[in-house]
C-alpha atoms as one frame of an Amber mdcrd trajectory, in Angstrom:
protein
  15.041 -10.927   3.086  13.192  -7.727   1.953   9.884  -6.793   3.622   7.816
  -3.818   2.242   5.024  -2.514   4.414   2.404  -0.348   2.644  -0.269   1.479
   4.682  -3.353   2.523   2.926  -6.599   4.028   3.917  -9.505   1.593   4.454
 -11.927   1.073   1.609  -9.985   3.188  -0.910  -8.140   0.286  -2.804  -9.635
  -2.757  -4.127  -8.358  -6.178  -3.665  -7.010  -6.282  -7.050  -5.231  -3.043
  -6.609  -3.816  -4.300  -3.248  -2.557  -7.460  -5.223  -1.031  -5.321  -7.841
   0.837  -3.161  -5.046   2.212  -6.276  -3.778   3.343  -7.609  -7.348   4.750
  -3.988  -8.039   6.682  -3.848  -4.741   8.160  -7.358  -5.104   9.148  -6.453
  -8.821  10.942  -3.469  -7.436  13.012  -5.422  -4.858  14.039  -7.902  -7.503
  14.812  -5.269  -9.892  17.400  -4.085  -7.342  18.600  -7.275  -5.694  18.032
  -9.884  -8.507  15.494 -12.594  -9.412  16.948 -14.856  -6.591  15.202 -12.690
  -4.029  11.602 -13.080  -5.342  11.066 -16.285  -3.303  11.817 -14.497  -0.155
  10.503 -10.991  -0.639   7.545 -10.242   1.876   4.935  -7.511   1.308   2.441
  -6.356   3.861  -0.498  -4.106   2.859  -2.360  -2.826   5.840  -5.469  -0.994
   5.721  -5.678   1.919   8.315  -8.884   2.949   9.808 -10.613   6.162   8.159
  -9.604   9.184  10.245  -6.721   7.487  11.850  -4.089   8.993   9.834  -3.294
  12.515   8.302  -1.446  15.037   6.471  -0.042  18.461   7.623  -1.699  17.878
  10.936  -5.218  17.176   9.482  -6.775  13.801   9.903  -8.101  12.173   6.656
 -11.060   9.941   6.019 -11.734   7.532   3.167 -13.935  10.127   1.402 -10.817
  12.487   1.726  -8.478  10.252   0.056 -10.865   9.394  -2.649 -11.317  13.093
  -3.390  -7.514  13.578  -3.419  -7.294  10.738  -5.969  -9.855  12.367  -8.185
  -8.130  15.640  -8.042 -10.429  17.204  -5.769  -8.630  19.292  -2.915  -9.478
  18.540   0.644
């Protein structure tokens, strides 16, 4: 039974976007393992508190992630 675990920064993605992530991850597993696996494919989307993760040794806030998504450097 496949399990995909996606961590996202809090307050960046809407509930609809997180649901689409679950659907897309499930579809990816089904594409690899076959349709029979859809019913037993688990996905967890977990929000990480702003500032509790980082890149290149630098902590990222929700505002930083939104700026990156908008194409603005942090």
